[in-house]
Amino acid sequence: MVHWLAILQLVVLLALANGVPVIAKRVLGARFAYPLDGGARFRDGRPWLGPSKTIRGILLSIVVTSLGAPLVGLGVGVGLLVGSLAMLGDLCSSFVKRRLRLASSDRATGLDQIPEALFPAVAIFFVGEIVLSRLLYRLRIRDRPY
């Protein structure tokens, strides 16, 4: 059974999580844009993440996604989880892109989207499945919980 509302809610939260840093850069310019990696270099001599991954972007993404979750019928905690995991996926893809010698903000179709969407989706569906399984067990619909 496909839960279209849950998918739509997740898509909206992912759009918030990934769109807020871009909007913040446009609105705030360089203000408060401190690179998360502090300009440090990995052992290969390239940046850990690059200058476009900022503390401002990560924090605003998590805060706005958390506050936006109730607007789509979800709890702040779900928004916090989605925002945090989307940013973790974004940071992982940036790390990989630097290892592949791609410049900061270079396009890498797939690598730019999959970790950002997959981390939150897997976490939400994994946790949701466990909670649903236990609920169905308590209602005596399932023989045993996961």
Short mmCIF file of C-alpha atoms in Angstrom, two decimals:
data_model
loop_
_atom_site.label_atom_id
_atom_site.label_comp_id
_atom_site.label_asym_id
_atom_site.label_seq_id
_atom_site.Cartn_x
_atom_site.Cartn_y
_atom_site.Cartn_z
CA MET A 1 0.00 0.00 0.00
CA VAL A 2 1.44 3.36 -1.01
CA HIS A 3 1.06 6.15 1.51
CA TRP A 4 0.88 9.14 -0.83
CA LEU A 5 0.40 11.68 1.93
CA ALA A 6 3.52 10.50 3.77
CA ILE A 7 5.51 10.64 0.53
CA LEU A 8 4.25 14.14 -0.21
CA GLN A 9 5.06 15.30 3.32
CA LEU A 10 8.58 13.90 3.01
CA VAL A 11 9.10 15.53 -0.39
CA VAL A 12 8.02 18.91 0.98
CA LEU A 13 10.38 18.58 3.94
CA LEU A 14 13.24 17.52 1.66
CA ALA A 15 12.57 20.53 -0.57
CA LEU A 16 12.72 22.77 2.49
CA ALA A 17 15.88 21.15 3.81
CA ASN A 18 17.70 21.44 0.51
CA GLY A 19 16.26 24.78 -0.59
CA VAL A 20 16.84 26.83 2.54
CA PRO A 21 20.66 27.00 2.24
CA VAL A 22 20.35 28.19 -1.37
CA ILE A 23 17.81 30.86 -0.41
CA ALA A 24 19.93 31.91 2.58
CA LYS A 25 22.94 32.40 0.32
CA ARG A 26 20.87 34.50 -2.07
CA VAL A 27 19.36 36.63 0.70
CA LEU A 28 22.34 36.93 3.05
CA GLY A 29 25.23 36.77 0.59
CA ALA A 30 28.47 36.11 2.44
CA ARG A 31 27.13 37.17 5.85
CA PHE A 32 27.49 34.42 8.44
CA ALA A 33 28.72 32.01 5.73
CA TYR A 34 31.48 30.23 7.64
CA PRO A 35 32.64 27.02 5.94
CA LEU A 36 31.76 23.99 8.02
CA ASP A 37 35.18 22.45 7.39
CA GLY A 38 36.93 25.71 8.32
CA GLY A 39 39.03 25.45 5.17
CA ALA A 40 40.73 22.29 6.45
CA ARG A 41 42.16 19.86 3.93
CA PHE A 42 41.83 16.09 3.79
CA ARG A 43 44.95 13.95 3.40
CA ASP A 44 44.58 14.14 -0.39
CA GLY A 45 45.16 17.90 -0.18
CA ARG A 46 41.61 18.82 -1.22
CA PRO A 47 39.04 20.43 1.10
CA TRP A 48 36.96 18.16 3.30
CA LEU A 49 33.71 19.70 2.04
CA GLY A 50 34.44 23.02 0.33
CA PRO A 51 33.38 26.61 0.91
CA SER A 52 29.73 26.18 -0.09
CA LYS A 53 28.96 23.94 2.91
CA THR A 54 28.44 26.52 5.63
CA ILE A 55 27.44 26.41 9.25
CA ARG A 56 24.72 28.94 8.37
CA GLY A 57 23.25 26.70 5.67
CA ILE A 58 23.27 23.56 7.79
CA LEU A 59 21.73 25.22 10.84
CA LEU A 60 19.09 27.16 8.89
CA SER A 61 18.14 24.03 6.98
CA ILE A 62 17.60 22.02 10.14
CA VAL A 63 15.73 24.82 11.95
CA VAL A 64 13.43 25.71 9.03
CA THR A 65 12.69 22.06 8.24
CA SER A 66 11.85 21.45 11.90
CA LEU A 67 9.53 24.46 12.00
CA GLY A 68 8.01 23.58 8.63
CA ALA A 69 7.09 20.03 9.60
CA PRO A 70 3.95 21.01 11.56
CA LEU A 71 2.75 22.98 8.52
CA VAL A 72 2.52 19.68 6.59
CA GLY A 73 1.03 17.74 9.49
CA LEU A 74 4.18 16.27 11.01
CA GLY A 75 5.92 16.84 14.31
CA VAL A 76 8.89 19.11 14.89
CA GLY A 77 10.95 16.00 15.73
CA VAL A 78 10.27 14.54 12.30
CA GLY A 79 11.34 17.82 10.73
CA LEU A 80 14.48 17.81 12.84
CA LEU A 81 15.24 14.26 11.72
CA VAL A 82 14.57 14.96 8.04
CA GLY A 83 16.55 18.22 8.05
CA SER A 84 19.49 16.67 9.88
CA LEU A 85 19.64 13.57 7.72
CA ALA A 86 19.23 15.56 4.50
CA MET A 87 22.16 17.74 5.53
CA LEU A 88 24.19 14.67 6.50
CA GLY A 89 23.52 13.24 3.04
CA ASP A 90 24.49 16.56 1.47
CA LEU A 91 27.74 16.64 3.43
CA CYS A 92 28.53 13.05 2.42
CA SER A 93 27.97 13.84 -1.25
CA SER A 94 30.17 16.94 -0.95
CA PHE A 95 32.92 14.88 0.64
CA VAL A 96 32.74 12.34 -2.20
CA LYS A 97 32.66 15.09 -4.83
CA ARG A 98 35.85 16.61 -3.40
CA ARG A 99 37.52 13.18 -3.58
CA LEU A 100 36.43 12.96 -7.23
CA ARG A 101 38.13 16.33 -7.83
CA LEU A 102 34.85 18.11 -8.55
CA ALA A 103 34.79 21.76 -7.58
CA SER A 104 32.43 23.06 -4.92
CA SER A 105 28.93 23.53 -6.40
CA ASP A 106 29.79 21.47 -9.50
CA ARG A 107 26.87 19.36 -10.67
CA ALA A 108 27.03 15.61 -10.15
CA THR A 109 23.62 14.27 -11.12
CA GLY A 110 22.59 11.48 -8.79
CA LEU A 111 25.35 12.09 -6.29
CA ASP A 112 23.83 15.49 -5.52
CA GLN A 113 20.32 14.13 -4.97
CA ILE A 114 20.40 10.53 -3.80
CA PRO A 115 22.15 10.83 -0.40
CA GLU A 116 20.13 13.94 0.51
CA ALA A 117 16.85 12.14 -0.12
CA LEU A 118 17.83 8.60 0.75
CA PHE A 119 19.16 9.19 4.29
CA PRO A 120 15.90 10.76 5.56
CA ALA A 121 13.63 8.44 3.57
CA VAL A 122 15.32 5.29 4.84
CA ALA A 123 15.35 6.54 8.42
CA ILE A 124 11.69 7.59 8.38
CA PHE A 125 10.44 4.42 6.71
CA PHE A 126 12.65 2.24 8.93
CA VAL A 127 11.42 3.88 12.14
CA GLY A 128 7.86 4.06 10.81
CA GLU A 129 7.86 0.36 9.98
CA ILE A 130 9.04 -0.56 13.48
CA VAL A 131 6.44 1.67 15.15
CA LEU A 132 3.66 0.43 12.85
CA SER A 133 4.66 -3.19 13.41
CA ARG A 134 4.52 -2.77 17.19
CA LEU A 135 1.17 -0.98 16.97
CA LEU A 136 -0.28 -3.75 14.79
CA TYR A 137 1.07 -6.33 17.24
CA ARG A 138 -0.62 -4.57 20.19
CA LEU A 139 -3.86 -4.46 18.21
CA ARG A 140 -3.42 -8.22 17.64
CA ILE A 141 -3.31 -7.79 13.89
CA ARG A 142 0.30 -9.04 13.67
CA ASP A 143 1.45 -12.27 15.31
CA ARG A 144 4.72 -10.71 16.48
CA PRO A 145 6.39 -7.31 16.23
CA TYR A 146 9.62 -6.70 14.35
#
